[in-house]
Amino acid sequence: MSSFAQRIGGLKVYLAAYENLIYPRFLRKYGGRKLSQEDVWGVLSSSTKLLAEAGPILDLGCGTGWFSRRLAEHHGAAGPVVIGVDQSEHAIDRAKELQKQAGISSERLSFVVEDIEKSKLALADLGCQNYELASEVWLCGCLHQLQEPEDMLRRIRRLLAPGGRLCIQTLEEPSQHNQRVDVAVMRKMGQKIFRPGEVEKVLSLTGYDVIRMEAIGFIKLVVATNQAAQVERKNDE
């Protein structure tokens, strides 16, 4: 079942204002400084490294597709295909409109309506028939919206190619802050605001090696790799 926050996020009027108004204001308020989408992109992308035979890049919970478009533009025509996935049909419709405005072809970037918590997360089901594993998975503004974030992280780890990267922008409560009312409201709306230090613990428990981790106010930025995933795969064979 979708949380109240997810239902609000699927409204057309919300989506129309999301990239230019709502998301920038959110980052500035909870980042504790003039944090922007480009700042988040800069931190996460600077610690990624495409694999030699790069599978697709997945942007899970992509919303209106800002990071999906940025990834497609960054890697260019010779780069891996980018697939944006979101459970909201309205969000995907808006993402496709913005893709068209940006002049990015469907060969480089595609969008899929899919509830990632119910999906098998198989690339073939997402329209990518040539690969079984992804080179990168992005979760920007998504992890704290999920009912079972640890389960999702385990499933994503098995989806990543050896040495693949997981890029996260989520919410973690600082040890000291003055936003306790906001935190209580967000938790009431169904968002998981991680406790201080919890993101790193969850990633360790689910088998990731953290490459970079940066906290900017409530905004937690993480790049991790799945090096340990191969041990699990071999044991399951």
CSV table of C-alpha atoms in Angstrom, one decimal:
chain,number,residue,atom,x,y,z
A,1,MET,CA,0.0,0.0,0.0
A,2,SER,CA,1.3,3.5,-0.9
A,3,SER,CA,2.1,5.8,2.0
A,4,PHE,CA,0.4,9.2,2.3
A,5,ALA,CA,3.6,10.9,1.1
A,6,GLN,CA,3.7,8.7,-2.0
A,7,ARG,CA,0.1,9.5,-2.8
A,8,ILE,CA,0.8,13.2,-2.6
A,9,GLY,CA,3.9,12.8,-4.7
A,10,GLY,CA,1.8,11.2,-7.5
A,11,LEU,CA,-0.5,14.2,-7.9
A,12,LYS,CA,-0.2,16.1,-11.2
A,13,VAL,CA,-0.1,19.5,-9.6
A,14,TYR,CA,2.7,18.3,-7.3
A,15,LEU,CA,4.7,16.8,-10.1
A,16,ALA,CA,4.4,19.9,-12.3
A,17,ALA,CA,6.2,22.0,-9.6
A,18,TYR,CA,8.5,19.3,-8.3
A,19,GLU,CA,11.8,19.9,-10.1
A,20,ASN,CA,11.8,23.7,-10.2
A,21,LEU,CA,10.1,24.4,-6.8
A,22,ILE,CA,9.4,21.6,-4.4
A,23,TYR,CA,12.6,19.5,-4.6
A,24,PRO,CA,15.0,22.6,-4.6
A,25,ARG,CA,13.2,24.0,-1.5
A,26,PHE,CA,13.3,20.6,0.2
A,27,LEU,CA,17.1,20.3,-0.3
A,28,ARG,CA,17.7,23.9,0.9
A,29,LYS,CA,15.6,23.4,4.0
A,30,TYR,CA,16.9,20.0,5.1
A,31,GLY,CA,20.4,20.4,3.7
A,32,GLY,CA,21.2,23.2,6.0
A,33,ARG,CA,22.7,25.3,3.2
A,34,LYS,CA,22.0,26.2,-0.4
A,35,LEU,CA,22.1,22.6,-1.6
A,36,SER,CA,20.9,21.9,-5.1
A,37,GLN,CA,20.2,19.0,-7.4
A,38,GLU,CA,23.5,19.6,-9.1
A,39,ASP,CA,25.3,19.4,-5.8
A,40,VAL,CA,23.7,16.0,-5.1
A,41,TRP,CA,24.6,14.9,-8.6
A,42,GLY,CA,28.2,16.1,-8.2
A,43,VAL,CA,28.8,14.2,-5.0
A,44,LEU,CA,27.3,11.0,-6.2
A,45,SER,CA,28.5,11.0,-9.8
A,46,SER,CA,32.1,11.8,-8.8
A,47,SER,CA,32.4,8.5,-7.0
A,48,THR,CA,31.0,6.3,-9.8
A,49,LYS,CA,33.0,4.3,-12.3
A,50,LEU,CA,31.4,2.6,-15.3
A,51,LEU,CA,32.3,-1.0,-15.8
A,52,ALA,CA,34.1,-2.2,-18.9
A,53,GLU,CA,31.0,-3.9,-20.2
A,54,ALA,CA,28.5,-1.6,-18.8
A,55,GLY,CA,25.0,-2.8,-18.3
A,56,PRO,CA,22.1,-0.4,-18.0
A,57,ILE,CA,21.8,2.2,-15.3
A,58,LEU,CA,18.6,2.1,-13.2
A,59,ASP,CA,17.0,5.1,-11.6
A,60,LEU,CA,14.5,3.6,-9.2
A,61,GLY,CA,11.8,5.8,-7.8
A,62,CYS,CA,12.8,8.3,-10.5
A,63,GLY,CA,9.8,10.6,-10.1
A,64,THR,CA,9.9,13.1,-12.9
A,65,GLY,CA,13.2,11.9,-14.1
A,66,TRP,CA,15.7,14.6,-13.3
A,67,PHE,CA,18.5,12.2,-12.4
A,68,SER,CA,17.5,9.9,-15.3
A,69,ARG,CA,18.0,12.7,-17.7
A,70,ARG,CA,21.2,13.9,-16.1
A,71,LEU,CA,22.6,10.4,-16.3
A,72,ALA,CA,21.7,10.0,-20.0
A,73,GLU,CA,23.2,13.4,-20.8
A,74,HIS,CA,26.3,12.7,-18.8
A,75,HIS,CA,27.1,9.4,-20.5
A,76,GLY,CA,26.0,10.4,-24.0
A,77,ALA,CA,25.1,8.3,-27.0
A,78,ALA,CA,27.9,5.8,-26.5
A,79,GLY,CA,27.0,5.2,-22.8
A,80,PRO,CA,24.7,2.6,-21.2
A,81,VAL,CA,21.0,2.9,-21.5
A,82,VAL,CA,19.3,4.6,-18.6
A,83,ILE,CA,15.9,3.2,-17.3
A,84,GLY,CA,13.8,5.3,-15.0
A,85,VAL,CA,11.3,3.4,-12.9
A,86,ASP,CA,8.4,4.8,-10.8
A,87,GLN,CA,5.1,3.5,-9.5
A,88,SER,CA,3.3,6.7,-10.4
A,89,GLU,CA,1.9,6.8,-13.9
A,90,HIS,CA,1.6,10.6,-13.6
A,91,ALA,CA,5.2,10.9,-12.7
A,92,ILE,CA,6.3,8.8,-15.6
A,93,ASP,CA,4.1,10.8,-18.0
A,94,ARG,CA,5.8,14.0,-16.7
A,95,ALA,CA,9.2,12.4,-17.0
A,96,LYS,CA,8.5,11.6,-20.7
A,97,GLU,CA,7.4,15.1,-21.3
A,98,LEU,CA,10.6,16.5,-19.9
A,99,GLN,CA,12.7,13.9,-21.8
A,100,LYS,CA,11.1,15.1,-25.0
A,101,GLN,CA,11.8,18.7,-24.1
A,102,ALA,CA,15.4,17.9,-23.4
A,103,GLY,CA,15.8,16.1,-26.8
A,104,ILE,CA,16.9,12.8,-25.3
A,105,SER,CA,16.0,9.8,-27.5
A,106,SER,CA,14.2,6.7,-26.2
A,107,GLU,CA,17.3,4.6,-27.3
A,108,ARG,CA,19.3,6.3,-24.5
A,109,LEU,CA,16.6,6.8,-21.9
A,110,SER,CA,13.3,4.9,-21.2
A,111,PHE,CA,10.8,5.1,-18.4
A,112,VAL,CA,8.7,2.3,-16.9
A,113,VAL,CA,5.7,2.4,-14.6
A,114,GLU,CA,6.5,-0.3,-12.0
A,115,ASP,CA,6.1,-0.7,-8.2
A,116,ILE,CA,9.6,-1.6,-7.3
A,117,GLU,CA,8.6,-3.1,-4.0
A,118,LYS,CA,6.3,-5.6,-5.8
A,119,SER,CA,8.4,-6.0,-8.9
A,120,LYS,CA,10.9,-8.9,-9.5
A,121,LEU,CA,13.4,-6.2,-10.6
A,122,ALA,CA,14.3,-8.2,-13.6
A,123,LEU,CA,15.9,-6.2,-16.4
A,124,ALA,CA,13.9,-8.1,-19.0
A,125,ASP,CA,10.7,-6.9,-17.3
A,126,LEU,CA,12.0,-3.3,-17.5
A,127,GLY,CA,12.5,-3.5,-21.3
A,128,CYS,CA,16.2,-4.4,-21.3
A,129,GLN,CA,16.6,-7.8,-22.9
A,130,ASN,CA,20.3,-7.8,-23.5
A,131,TYR,CA,21.6,-7.7,-19.9
A,132,GLU,CA,20.8,-9.6,-16.7
A,133,LEU,CA,22.7,-7.2,-14.4
A,134,ALA,CA,22.9,-3.4,-14.0
A,135,SER,CA,26.1,-1.4,-13.8
A,136,GLU,CA,24.6,1.3,-11.5
A,137,VAL,CA,21.4,1.8,-9.5
A,138,TRP,CA,20.3,5.2,-8.3
A,139,LEU,CA,17.9,5.7,-5.4
A,140,CYS,CA,17.5,9.5,-5.0
A,141,GLY,CA,14.7,10.5,-2.7
A,142,CYS,CA,13.4,6.9,-2.7
A,143,LEU,CA,14.9,4.7,0.0
A,144,HIS,CA,13.2,6.5,2.9
A,145,GLN,CA,9.8,6.1,1.1
A,146,LEU,CA,10.0,2.3,1.1
A,147,GLN,CA,8.2,0.1,3.6
A,148,GLU,CA,11.1,-2.4,3.7
A,149,PRO,CA,14.3,-0.6,2.7
A,150,GLU,CA,16.6,-3.4,3.9
A,151,ASP,CA,14.9,-5.9,1.7
A,152,MET,CA,15.1,-3.6,-1.3
A,153,LEU,CA,18.8,-3.0,-0.7
A,154,ARG,CA,19.4,-6.8,-0.7
A,155,ARG,CA,17.4,-7.2,-3.9
A,156,ILE,CA,19.3,-4.4,-5.6
A,157,ARG,CA,22.7,-5.9,-4.6
A,158,ARG,CA,21.8,-9.1,-6.4
A,159,LEU,CA,20.8,-7.0,-9.5
A,160,LEU,CA,24.2,-5.2,-9.7
A,161,ALA,CA,27.0,-6.5,-11.8
A,162,PRO,CA,30.3,-7.3,-9.9
A,163,GLY,CA,31.7,-4.0,-8.8
A,164,GLY,CA,28.5,-2.1,-9.7
A,165,ARG,CA,27.6,1.1,-7.9
A,166,LEU,CA,24.6,2.0,-5.8
A,167,CYS,CA,24.0,5.8,-5.4
A,168,ILE,CA,21.7,7.0,-2.7
A,169,GLN,CA,20.2,10.3,-1.6
A,170,THR,CA,18.1,9.7,1.5
A,171,LEU,CA,17.2,11.2,4.8
A,172,GLU,CA,19.1,10.6,8.1
A,173,GLU,CA,18.3,12.5,11.3
A,174,PRO,CA,21.4,14.4,12.5
A,175,SER,CA,22.3,13.9,16.2
A,176,GLN,CA,21.4,17.6,16.8
A,177,HIS,CA,18.8,19.6,15.0
A,178,ASN,CA,15.7,21.8,15.4
A,179,GLN,CA,13.4,20.1,13.0
A,180,ARG,CA,11.8,17.6,15.4
A,181,VAL,CA,8.2,18.5,14.5
A,182,ASP,CA,9.0,18.1,10.8
A,183,VAL,CA,10.6,14.7,11.5
A,184,ALA,CA,7.6,13.6,13.4
A,185,VAL,CA,5.2,14.7,10.6
A,186,MET,CA,7.3,13.0,7.9
A,187,ARG,CA,7.4,9.7,9.9
A,188,LYS,CA,3.6,10.0,10.4
A,189,MET,CA,3.2,10.4,6.6
A,190,GLY,CA,5.0,7.1,6.1
A,191,GLN,CA,8.6,8.2,5.4
A,192,LYS,CA,11.5,6.5,7.1
A,193,ILE,CA,13.8,9.1,8.5
A,194,PHE,CA,16.9,7.0,9.4
A,195,ARG,CA,18.3,7.4,12.9
A,196,PRO,CA,21.9,8.8,13.3
A,197,GLY,CA,24.3,6.3,11.8
A,198,GLU,CA,21.6,4.0,10.7
A,199,VAL,CA,22.2,4.2,6.9
A,200,GLU,CA,25.8,3.0,7.3
A,201,LYS,CA,24.7,0.1,9.5
A,202,VAL,CA,21.9,-0.9,7.1
A,203,LEU,CA,24.3,-0.9,4.1
A,204,SER,CA,26.8,-3.0,6.0
A,205,LEU,CA,24.1,-5.5,7.1
A,206,THR,CA,22.9,-5.8,3.5
A,207,GLY,CA,26.4,-6.5,2.1
A,208,TYR,CA,27.6,-3.2,0.7
A,209,ASP,CA,31.0,-1.6,0.8
A,210,VAL,CA,30.7,2.1,1.2
A,211,ILE,CA,32.9,4.1,-1.2
A,212,ARG,CA,31.7,7.6,-0.2
A,213,MET,CA,29.3,8.9,2.4
A,214,GLU,CA,28.5,12.5,3.1
A,215,ALA,CA,25.9,14.0,5.4
A,216,ILE,CA,24.6,17.5,4.7
A,217,GLY,CA,22.1,18.3,7.3
A,218,PHE,CA,19.4,15.7,6.9
A,219,ILE,CA,20.5,14.8,3.4
A,220,LYS,CA,22.6,11.6,3.4
A,221,LEU,CA,24.5,10.9,0.2
A,222,VAL,CA,26.1,7.5,-0.3
A,223,VAL,CA,27.9,5.6,-3.0
A,224,ALA,CA,28.4,1.9,-2.3
A,225,THR,CA,29.5,-1.2,-4.2
A,226,ASN,CA,28.4,-4.8,-4.1
A,227,GLN,CA,31.8,-6.6,-4.1
A,228,ALA,CA,30.5,-9.1,-1.6
A,229,ALA,CA,27.5,-10.0,-3.7
A,230,GLN,CA,29.4,-12.6,-5.7
A,231,VAL,CA,30.0,-14.8,-2.6
A,232,GLU,CA,26.2,-15.0,-2.1
A,233,ARG,CA,25.5,-15.7,-5.8
A,234,LYS,CA,28.1,-18.6,-5.8
A,235,ASN,CA,26.6,-20.1,-2.6
A,236,ASP,CA,23.2,-20.0,-4.1
A,237,GLU,CA,24.2,-21.8,-7.3
